Amino acid sequence: MKPLLEINNLSTHYHLEQGLLRAVENVSFQIAKGETLGVVGESGCGKSVTARSIMRLLPPRIGRIAEGEILFNGVDVARLDPRGTEMRDIRGGQIGMIFQEPMTSLNPVHTIGAQIVEAIRTHSDLSKAEAMEKAVMLLDRVGINQPEQRARQYPHAFSGGMRQRAMIAMALSSDPALLIADEPTTAVDVTVEAQILDLIAELKAERDMSVMLITHDLNVVGEVADRLIVMYLGRVMETTTAAKVFDAPAHPYTKGLLESLPAIGRRSRLKPIKGSVPGPHERPPGCPFAPRCDKAMAICQTQPPTFRIDDDTSAACWLYDDEVRHDG
Ligand code: SF4
């Protein structure tokens, strides 16, 4: 079966005063229909820029897709005019997106209902009354009590968790085939986080929707994703399944992320990854993780290719090169 989203060798660059920032380099992955893909990594690793590239929401004049394909339902989104009708139909229509802090996406001077109605009418021919009926239904579906009354309220009257639910309702208003959720639970507490993740998982199953879930937290991915990619300094370090990542992480960076994760019942002490993520203009030559890697070798001064480890797992690490393994 053809994937819903297929990204091939995507590179996105930012042209800044300080110089060229290679925010995303040679990234490839796929998302099948009805699948949840987790995109994991520390901040500044290129997760959100990848999402913004797919949505063609890069800052004008600064951000540019330098290379690669973004095939969505067979259409190369990377070649579309970001402001053209085809892209507008995809953005917020066939692909919905929710962000880390809903308050930055919600307009404080319009009611929640009016904002959802606008989103619905941008992508359909429904009348205002019909759209409001749908908005109330969506608010009800995402777990907002007294949805009719709530639809008449402004964002400031909503709690952080309710705002995120309202954002999800808005993202679902056009029945998207793909939902991109960028750190959707960062601004809420742990209890609300669990509820939001459950809601996303329920909606995905109910609608046979695909989800791209961006997070810095491997535990979040373990709960809801089918497969995941781990990114570091704009590159994909590992592609694997959520089932495997905890028992058999392949890449030293993924292992480091796991060891630095607080887990219930963990006996061993937390071991943070040594050093810190280099600044955007301090990218090391060769393997980007080399300065922080305990296993670094001379060959790591050269960028490793991606090695296939088994049917589900691949890693960009010289440890999986046959010759390196043989010599070692
Ligand atoms: Fe470590 Fe080398 Fe693998 Fe990079 S390529 S993760 S430096 S062993």
mmCIF file of C-alpha atoms and ligand atoms in Angstrom:
data_model
loop_
_atom_site.group_PDB
_atom_site.id
_atom_site.type_symbol
_atom_site.label_atom_id
_atom_site.label_comp_id
_atom_site.label_asym_id
_atom_site.label_seq_id
_atom_site.Cartn_x
_atom_site.Cartn_y
_atom_site.Cartn_z
ATOM 1 C CA MET A 1 0.000 0.000 0.000
ATOM 2 C CA LYS A 2 1.262 3.503 -0.861
ATOM 3 C CA PRO A 3 2.084 5.641 2.187
ATOM 4 C CA LEU A 4 -0.118 8.671 2.854
ATOM 5 C CA LEU A 5 2.971 10.805 3.432
ATOM 6 C CA GLU A 6 6.377 10.041 1.973
ATOM 7 C CA ILE A 7 9.311 12.328 2.641
ATOM 8 C CA ASN A 8 12.411 11.732 0.574
ATOM 9 C CA ASN A 9 15.771 13.401 1.313
ATOM 10 C CA LEU A 10 14.215 16.601 2.648
ATOM 11 C CA SER A 11 16.622 19.429 3.446
ATOM 12 C CA THR A 12 15.272 22.718 4.806
ATOM 13 C CA HIS A 13 17.590 25.661 5.267
ATOM 14 C CA TYR A 14 17.201 28.955 7.115
ATOM 15 C CA HIS A 15 19.022 31.930 5.663
ATOM 16 C CA LEU A 16 19.898 33.947 8.763
ATOM 17 C CA GLU A 17 22.104 36.978 9.323
ATOM 18 C CA GLN A 18 24.580 34.731 11.160
ATOM 19 C CA GLY A 19 24.788 32.458 8.114
ATOM 20 C CA LEU A 20 23.098 29.390 6.659
ATOM 21 C CA LEU A 21 21.332 27.152 9.152
ATOM 22 C CA ARG A 22 20.791 23.594 7.940
ATOM 23 C CA ALA A 23 17.728 22.984 10.097
ATOM 24 C CA VAL A 24 16.741 19.727 8.382
ATOM 25 C CA GLU A 25 19.235 17.626 6.424
ATOM 26 C CA ASN A 26 18.444 14.708 4.164
ATOM 27 C CA VAL A 27 15.440 13.493 6.152
ATOM 28 C CA SER A 28 13.348 10.581 4.850
ATOM 29 C CA PHE A 29 10.358 8.816 6.411
ATOM 30 C CA GLN A 30 6.882 7.570 5.601
ATOM 31 C CA ILE A 31 3.510 7.545 7.345
ATOM 32 C CA ALA A 32 0.928 4.950 6.307
ATOM 33 C CA LYS A 33 -2.836 5.509 6.388
ATOM 34 C CA GLY A 34 -4.106 5.096 9.943
ATOM 35 C CA GLU A 35 -0.587 5.031 11.410
ATOM 36 C CA THR A 36 0.861 7.163 14.202
ATOM 37 C CA LEU A 37 4.490 8.147 13.690
ATOM 38 C CA GLY A 38 6.352 9.654 16.632
ATOM 39 C CA VAL A 39 9.049 12.226 15.837
ATOM 40 C CA VAL A 40 11.365 12.407 18.837
ATOM 41 C CA GLY A 41 14.346 14.522 19.810
ATOM 42 C CA GLU A 42 15.585 17.353 22.000
ATOM 43 C CA SER A 43 14.630 20.916 21.152
ATOM 44 C CA GLY A 44 16.451 22.291 18.118
ATOM 45 C CA CYS A 45 16.698 18.894 16.400
ATOM 46 C CA GLY A 46 14.526 19.861 13.424
ATOM 47 C CA LYS A 47 11.214 18.221 14.392
ATOM 48 C CA SER A 48 9.090 21.355 14.130
ATOM 49 C CA VAL A 49 10.891 22.602 11.016
ATOM 50 C CA THR A 50 10.059 19.267 9.374
ATOM 51 C CA ALA A 51 6.377 19.798 10.269
ATOM 52 C CA ARG A 52 6.469 23.399 9.034
ATOM 53 C CA SER A 53 8.057 22.220 5.775
ATOM 54 C CA ILE A 54 5.190 19.758 5.250
ATOM 55 C CA MET A 55 2.626 22.493 5.962
ATOM 56 C CA ARG A 56 4.638 25.008 3.893
ATOM 57 C CA LEU A 57 4.618 27.350 6.880
ATOM 58 C CA LEU A 58 8.299 28.310 6.827
ATOM 59 C CA PRO A 59 9.074 31.971 7.525
ATOM 60 C CA PRO A 60 8.998 33.754 4.164
ATOM 61 C CA ARG A 61 12.392 34.764 2.718
ATOM 62 C CA ILE A 62 14.220 33.004 5.592
ATOM 63 C CA GLY A 63 13.135 29.363 5.471
ATOM 64 C CA ARG A 64 13.471 27.391 2.241
ATOM 65 C CA ILE A 65 13.081 23.788 1.195
ATOM 66 C CA ALA A 66 16.490 23.302 -0.401
ATOM 67 C CA GLU A 67 16.043 19.747 -1.609
ATOM 68 C CA GLY A 68 13.810 16.715 -1.487
ATOM 69 C CA GLU A 69 10.223 15.589 -1.935
ATOM 70 C CA ILE A 70 7.202 15.754 0.372
ATOM 71 C CA LEU A 71 4.695 13.429 -1.261
ATOM 72 C CA PHE A 72 1.245 13.721 0.293
ATOM 73 C CA ASN A 73 -1.302 11.469 -1.422
ATOM 74 C CA GLY A 74 1.153 11.415 -4.327
ATOM 75 C CA VAL A 75 1.327 15.253 -4.639
ATOM 76 C CA ASP A 76 4.751 16.818 -4.052
ATOM 77 C CA VAL A 77 3.873 19.520 -1.550
ATOM 78 C CA ALA A 78 7.451 20.841 -1.717
ATOM 79 C CA ARG A 79 6.765 22.042 -5.279
ATOM 80 C CA LEU A 80 3.458 23.810 -4.534
ATOM 81 C CA ASP A 81 3.044 27.550 -4.096
ATOM 82 C CA PRO A 82 2.705 28.003 -0.305
ATOM 83 C CA ARG A 83 -0.033 30.604 -0.887
ATOM 84 C CA GLY A 84 -1.760 28.832 -3.793
ATOM 85 C CA THR A 85 -5.204 27.192 -3.601
ATOM 86 C CA GLU A 86 -3.855 23.640 -3.806
ATOM 87 C CA MET A 87 -1.650 24.206 -0.766
ATOM 88 C CA ARG A 88 -4.422 25.998 1.121
ATOM 89 C CA ASP A 89 -6.666 23.027 0.481
ATOM 90 C CA ILE A 90 -4.042 20.688 1.942
ATOM 91 C CA ARG A 91 -3.008 22.942 4.861
ATOM 92 C CA GLY A 92 -5.807 22.932 7.423
ATOM 93 C CA GLY A 93 -7.911 20.821 5.043
ATOM 94 C CA GLN A 94 -6.383 17.429 4.295
ATOM 95 C CA ILE A 95 -3.674 18.004 6.920
ATOM 96 C CA GLY A 96 -4.667 19.427 10.308
ATOM 97 C CA MET A 97 -2.150 20.727 12.814
ATOM 98 C CA ILE A 98 -2.110 21.429 16.532
ATOM 99 C CA PHE A 99 0.649 23.317 18.269
ATOM 100 C CA GLN A 100 2.405 23.301 21.619
ATOM 101 C CA GLU A 101 0.740 26.401 23.024
ATOM 102 C CA PRO A 102 -2.840 26.730 21.727
ATOM 103 C CA MET A 103 -3.069 30.346 22.873
ATOM 104 C CA THR A 104 -0.660 31.356 20.098
ATOM 105 C CA SER A 105 -2.981 29.830 17.490
ATOM 106 C CA LEU A 106 -6.325 30.900 18.956
ATOM 107 C CA ASN A 107 -7.477 34.450 18.371
ATOM 108 C CA PRO A 108 -8.264 36.056 21.760
ATOM 109 C CA VAL A 109 -10.870 38.440 20.334
ATOM 110 C CA HIS A 110 -13.096 35.815 18.689
ATOM 111 C CA THR A 111 -15.200 33.177 20.413
ATOM 112 C CA ILE A 112 -14.076 29.563 20.223
ATOM 113 C CA GLY A 113 -17.218 28.710 18.228
ATOM 114 C CA ALA A 114 -16.619 31.503 15.694
ATOM 115 C CA GLN A 115 -13.045 30.306 15.144
ATOM 116 C CA ILE A 116 -14.095 26.713 14.548
ATOM 117 C CA VAL A 117 -16.909 27.898 12.246
ATOM 118 C CA GLU A 118 -14.368 29.867 10.213
ATOM 119 C CA ALA A 119 -12.089 26.839 9.935
ATOM 120 C CA ILE A 120 -15.044 24.675 8.816
ATOM 121 C CA ARG A 121 -16.248 27.193 6.219
ATOM 122 C CA THR A 122 -12.755 27.674 4.754
ATOM 123 C CA HIS A 123 -12.826 24.053 3.644
ATOM 124 C CA SER A 124 -16.549 23.409 2.997
ATOM 125 C CA ASP A 125 -19.765 24.956 1.623
ATOM 126 C CA LEU A 126 -21.650 24.736 4.909
ATOM 127 C CA SER A 127 -23.786 27.702 5.984
ATOM 128 C CA LYS A 128 -22.884 29.536 9.194
ATOM 129 C CA ALA A 129 -25.661 27.761 11.099
ATOM 130 C CA GLU A 130 -24.645 24.328 9.793
ATOM 131 C CA ALA A 131 -20.999 25.047 10.580
ATOM 132 C CA MET A 132 -21.900 26.099 14.133
ATOM 133 C CA GLU A 133 -23.838 22.858 14.566
ATOM 134 C CA LYS A 134 -20.746 20.947 13.450
ATOM 135 C CA ALA A 135 -18.500 23.063 15.727
ATOM 136 C CA VAL A 136 -20.662 22.223 18.762
ATOM 137 C CA MET A 137 -20.625 18.544 17.793
ATOM 138 C CA LEU A 138 -16.824 18.627 17.506
ATOM 139 C CA LEU A 139 -16.421 20.376 20.872
ATOM 140 C CA ASP A 140 -18.637 17.706 22.383
ATOM 141 C CA ARG A 141 -16.566 14.967 20.737
ATOM 142 C CA VAL A 142 -13.268 16.289 22.107
ATOM 143 C CA GLY A 143 -14.731 16.218 25.617
ATOM 144 C CA ILE A 144 -15.815 19.818 26.240
ATOM 145 C CA ASN A 145 -18.825 19.882 28.579
ATOM 146 C CA GLN A 146 -21.799 22.114 27.697
ATOM 147 C CA PRO A 147 -20.375 22.620 24.197
ATOM 148 C CA GLU A 148 -23.101 25.047 23.041
ATOM 149 C CA GLN A 149 -22.380 27.396 25.898
ATOM 150 C CA ARG A 150 -18.607 26.940 25.604
ATOM 151 C CA ALA A 151 -18.728 27.743 21.869
ATOM 152 C CA ARG A 152 -19.889 31.251 22.805
ATOM 153 C CA GLN A 153 -16.910 31.850 25.106
ATOM 154 C CA TYR A 154 -13.522 33.422 24.355
ATOM 155 C CA PRO A 155 -10.225 31.475 24.648
ATOM 156 C CA HIS A 156 -9.249 33.158 27.945
ATOM 157 C CA ALA A 157 -12.256 31.497 29.623
ATOM 158 C CA PHE A 158 -10.800 28.063 28.758
ATOM 159 C CA SER A 159 -8.172 26.176 30.800
ATOM 160 C CA GLY A 160 -4.943 25.063 29.056
ATOM 161 C CA GLY A 161 -6.298 21.545 28.560
ATOM 162 C CA MET A 162 -9.631 22.816 27.198
ATOM 163 C CA ARG A 163 -7.841 25.115 24.761
ATOM 164 C CA GLN A 164 -5.853 22.196 23.444
ATOM 165 C CA ARG A 165 -9.112 20.226 23.062
ATOM 166 C CA ALA A 166 -10.623 23.192 21.195
ATOM 167 C CA MET A 167 -7.552 23.248 18.910
ATOM 168 C CA ILE A 168 -8.006 19.547 18.228
ATOM 169 C CA ALA A 169 -11.695 20.208 17.396
ATOM 170 C CA MET A 170 -10.592 22.930 14.983
ATOM 171 C CA ALA A 171 -7.937 20.706 13.384
ATOM 172 C CA LEU A 172 -10.549 17.960 12.910
ATOM 173 C CA SER A 173 -13.129 20.317 11.413
ATOM 174 C CA SER A 174 -12.083 19.509 7.847
ATOM 175 C CA ASP A 175 -11.834 15.738 8.472
ATOM 176 C CA PRO A 176 -8.090 15.647 7.747
ATOM 177 C CA ALA A 177 -6.356 12.496 6.574
ATOM 178 C CA LEU A 178 -3.288 13.484 8.613
ATOM 179 C CA LEU A 179 -3.053 15.275 11.949
ATOM 180 C CA ILE A 180 0.303 16.822 12.859
ATOM 181 C CA ALA A 181 0.547 17.361 16.623
ATOM 182 C CA ASP A 182 3.589 19.427 17.624
ATOM 183 C CA GLU A 183 4.329 18.870 21.331
ATOM 184 C CA PRO A 184 0.567 18.982 22.066
ATOM 185 C CA THR A 185 0.968 18.268 25.773
ATOM 186 C CA THR A 186 3.926 20.454 26.757
ATOM 187 C CA ALA A 187 1.774 23.227 28.236
ATOM 188 C CA VAL A 188 -0.509 20.974 30.317
ATOM 189 C CA ASP A 189 -0.079 18.884 33.483
ATOM 190 C CA VAL A 190 0.445 15.114 33.510
ATOM 191 C CA THR A 191 -3.204 14.195 34.076
ATOM 192 C CA VAL A 192 -4.394 16.386 31.213
ATOM 193 C CA GLU A 193 -1.486 15.091 29.093
ATOM 194 C CA ALA A 194 -2.757 11.517 29.465
ATOM 195 C CA GLN A 195 -6.299 12.628 28.547
ATOM 196 C CA ILE A 196 -5.149 14.529 25.450
ATOM 197 C CA LEU A 197 -3.014 11.602 24.255
ATOM 198 C CA ASP A 198 -5.933 9.206 24.797
ATOM 199 C CA LEU A 199 -8.196 11.558 22.872
ATOM 200 C CA ILE A 200 -5.761 11.720 19.929
ATOM 201 C CA ALA A 201 -5.480 7.914 19.917
ATOM 202 C CA GLU A 202 -9.296 7.491 20.018
ATOM 203 C CA LEU A 203 -9.858 9.999 17.217
ATOM 204 C CA LYS A 204 -7.191 8.386 15.100
ATOM 205 C CA ALA A 205 -8.846 4.963 15.429
ATOM 206 C CA GLU A 206 -12.355 6.344 14.914
ATOM 207 C CA ARG A 207 -11.441 8.245 11.747
ATOM 208 C CA ASP A 208 -8.701 5.970 10.363
ATOM 209 C CA MET A 209 -6.588 9.111 10.434
ATOM 210 C CA SER A 210 -2.780 9.204 10.348
ATOM 211 C CA VAL A 211 -0.954 11.122 13.065
ATOM 212 C CA MET A 212 2.522 12.654 13.168
ATOM 213 C CA LEU A 213 3.232 13.235 16.844
ATOM 214 C CA ILE A 214 6.201 15.469 17.608
ATOM 215 C CA THR A 215 7.630 15.221 21.110
ATOM 216 C CA HIS A 216 10.822 15.443 23.139
ATOM 217 C CA ASP A 217 9.491 12.709 25.415
ATOM 218 C CA LEU A 218 10.038 9.055 24.460
ATOM 219 C CA ASN A 219 7.444 7.981 27.044
ATOM 220 C CA VAL A 220 4.751 9.866 25.120
ATOM 221 C CA VAL A 221 5.701 8.062 21.923
ATOM 222 C CA GLY A 222 5.712 4.719 23.739
ATOM 223 C CA GLU A 223 2.096 5.301 24.695
ATOM 224 C CA VAL A 224 0.583 6.242 21.368
ATOM 225 C CA ALA A 225 2.904 5.736 18.382
ATOM 226 C CA ASP A 226 3.202 2.729 16.094
ATOM 227 C CA ARG A 227 6.612 3.688 14.711
ATOM 228 C CA LEU A 228 9.031 6.515 15.396
ATOM 229 C CA ILE A 229 11.975 8.425 14.074
ATOM 230 C CA VAL A 230 14.600 9.925 16.380
ATOM 231 C CA MET A 231 16.106 13.199 15.152
ATOM 232 C CA TYR A 232 19.269 15.019 16.182
ATOM 233 C CA LEU A 233 20.636 18.253 14.722
ATOM 234 C CA GLY A 234 18.343 18.071 11.715
ATOM 235 C CA ARG A 235 19.032 14.446 10.824
ATOM 236 C CA VAL A 236 17.212 11.158 11.375
ATOM 237 C CA MET A 237 19.354 9.044 13.708
ATOM 238 C CA GLU A 238 17.075 6.033 13.998
ATOM 239 C CA THR A 239 13.823 4.701 12.554
ATOM 240 C CA THR A 240 12.159 1.980 14.605
ATOM 241 C CA THR A 241 8.909 0.776 16.177
ATOM 242 C CA ALA A 242 7.473 1.908 19.491
ATOM 243 C CA ALA A 243 7.421 -1.742 20.519
ATOM 244 C CA LYS A 244 11.194 -2.091 19.994
ATOM 245 C CA VAL A 245 12.591 1.226 21.082
ATOM 246 C CA PHE A 246 12.508 0.543 24.820
ATOM 247 C CA ASP A 247 13.984 -2.966 24.638
ATOM 248 C CA ALA A 248 16.386 -2.633 21.759
ATOM 249 C CA PRO A 249 17.316 0.958 20.930
ATOM 250 C CA ALA A 250 19.812 0.882 18.073
ATOM 251 C CA HIS A 251 21.443 4.314 17.936
ATOM 252 C CA PRO A 252 23.689 5.593 20.764
ATOM 253 C CA TYR A 253 21.609 8.795 20.843
ATOM 254 C CA THR A 254 18.350 6.837 21.307
ATOM 255 C CA LYS A 255 20.055 4.823 24.074
ATOM 256 C CA GLY A 256 21.136 8.093 25.687
ATOM 257 C CA LEU A 257 17.591 9.484 25.520
ATOM 258 C CA LEU A 258 16.251 6.322 27.165
ATOM 259 C CA GLU A 259 18.840 6.335 29.950
ATOM 260 C CA SER A 260 18.019 9.947 30.733
ATOM 261 C CA LEU A 261 14.297 9.185 30.955
ATOM 262 C CA PRO A 262 12.623 9.039 34.348
ATOM 263 C CA ALA A 263 10.688 5.757 34.272
ATOM 264 C CA ILE A 264 8.401 4.242 36.868
ATOM 265 C CA GLY A 265 10.075 1.348 38.636
ATOM 266 C CA ARG A 266 13.529 2.102 37.213
ATOM 267 C CA ARG A 267 16.241 0.756 39.483
ATOM 268 C CA SER A 268 19.289 2.258 37.818
ATOM 269 C CA ARG A 269 20.075 5.945 38.235
ATOM 270 C CA LEU A 270 19.192 8.439 35.566
ATOM 271 C CA LYS A 271 22.124 9.069 33.273
ATOM 272 C CA PRO A 272 21.851 12.296 31.306
ATOM 273 C CA ILE A 273 23.566 12.417 27.910
ATOM 274 C CA LYS A 274 26.937 14.104 28.398
ATOM 275 C CA GLY A 275 27.387 17.613 26.979
ATOM 276 C CA SER A 276 24.598 19.566 25.356
ATOM 277 C CA VAL A 277 23.125 19.986 21.909
ATOM 278 C CA PRO A 278 25.554 22.228 19.969
ATOM 279 C CA GLY A 279 24.257 25.618 18.840
ATOM 280 C CA PRO A 280 22.662 25.767 15.401
ATOM 281 C CA HIS A 281 25.836 27.121 13.809
ATOM 282 C CA GLU A 282 28.209 24.709 15.566
ATOM 283 C CA ARG A 283 27.317 21.529 13.725
ATOM 284 C CA PRO A 284 30.271 19.121 13.992
ATOM 285 C CA PRO A 285 31.615 17.523 10.810
ATOM 286 C CA GLY A 286 30.719 13.854 10.327
ATOM 287 C CA CYS A 287 28.272 12.241 12.716
ATOM 288 C CA PRO A 288 26.439 15.094 14.483
ATOM 289 C CA PHE A 289 26.274 13.109 17.726
ATOM 290 C CA ALA A 290 30.043 12.363 17.816
ATOM 291 C CA PRO A 291 31.042 14.981 20.473
ATOM 292 C CA ARG A 292 28.551 13.437 22.924
ATOM 293 C CA CYS A 293 28.961 9.771 21.968
ATOM 294 C CA ASP A 294 30.870 7.283 24.180
ATOM 295 C CA LYS A 295 31.353 5.004 21.187
ATOM 296 C CA ALA A 296 32.824 7.600 18.795
ATOM 297 C CA MET A 297 35.625 6.299 16.526
ATOM 298 C CA ALA A 298 37.904 7.872 13.935
ATOM 299 C CA ILE A 299 35.478 7.009 11.121
ATOM 300 C CA CYS A 300 32.755 9.048 12.878
ATOM 301 C CA GLN A 301 34.417 12.186 11.499
ATOM 302 C CA THR A 302 32.628 11.149 8.287
ATOM 303 C CA GLN A 303 28.830 11.368 8.139
ATOM 304 C CA PRO A 304 27.492 7.791 8.480
ATOM 305 C CA PRO A 305 24.976 6.501 5.934
ATOM 306 C CA THR A 306 21.765 4.896 7.192
ATOM 307 C CA PHE A 307 22.242 1.186 7.872
ATOM 308 C CA ARG A 308 19.265 -1.171 7.800
ATOM 309 C CA ILE A 309 19.338 -3.353 10.915
ATOM 310 C CA ASP A 310 16.151 -5.375 10.399
ATOM 311 C CA ASP A 311 12.756 -5.000 8.709
ATOM 312 C CA ASP A 312 11.629 -2.211 11.075
ATOM 313 C CA THR A 313 14.831 -0.598 12.243
ATOM 314 C CA SER A 314 17.565 1.468 10.680
ATOM 315 C CA ALA A 315 20.216 3.731 12.205
ATOM 316 C CA ALA A 316 22.660 6.345 10.931
ATOM 317 C CA CYS A 317 25.636 5.046 12.884
ATOM 318 C CA TRP A 318 28.970 3.508 11.876
ATOM 319 C CA LEU A 319 28.565 0.802 14.543
ATOM 320 C CA TYR A 320 26.296 -0.998 12.067
ATOM 321 C CA ASP A 321 28.791 -0.982 9.219
ATOM 322 C CA ASP A 322 29.942 -4.562 8.515
ATOM 323 C CA GLU A 323 33.600 -3.575 8.176
ATOM 324 C CA VAL A 324 33.599 -1.557 11.403
ATOM 325 C CA ARG A 325 31.937 -4.465 13.227
ATOM 326 C CA HIS A 326 34.396 -6.926 11.722
ATOM 327 C CA ASP A 327 37.437 -4.841 12.701
ATOM 328 C CA GLY A 328 36.014 -4.245 16.169
HETATM 329 FE FE1 SF4 B 1 28.613 7.432 17.910
HETATM 330 FE FE2 SF4 B 1 30.031 7.150 15.679
HETATM 331 FE FE3 SF4 B 1 27.609 6.074 15.831
HETATM 332 FE FE4 SF4 B 1 27.927 8.707 15.675
HETATM 333 S S1 SF4 B 1 28.456 7.197 14.102
HETATM 334 S S2 SF4 B 1 26.584 7.651 17.027
HETATM 335 S S3 SF4 B 1 29.773 9.020 16.870
HETATM 336 S S4 SF4 B 1 29.403 5.517 17.052
#
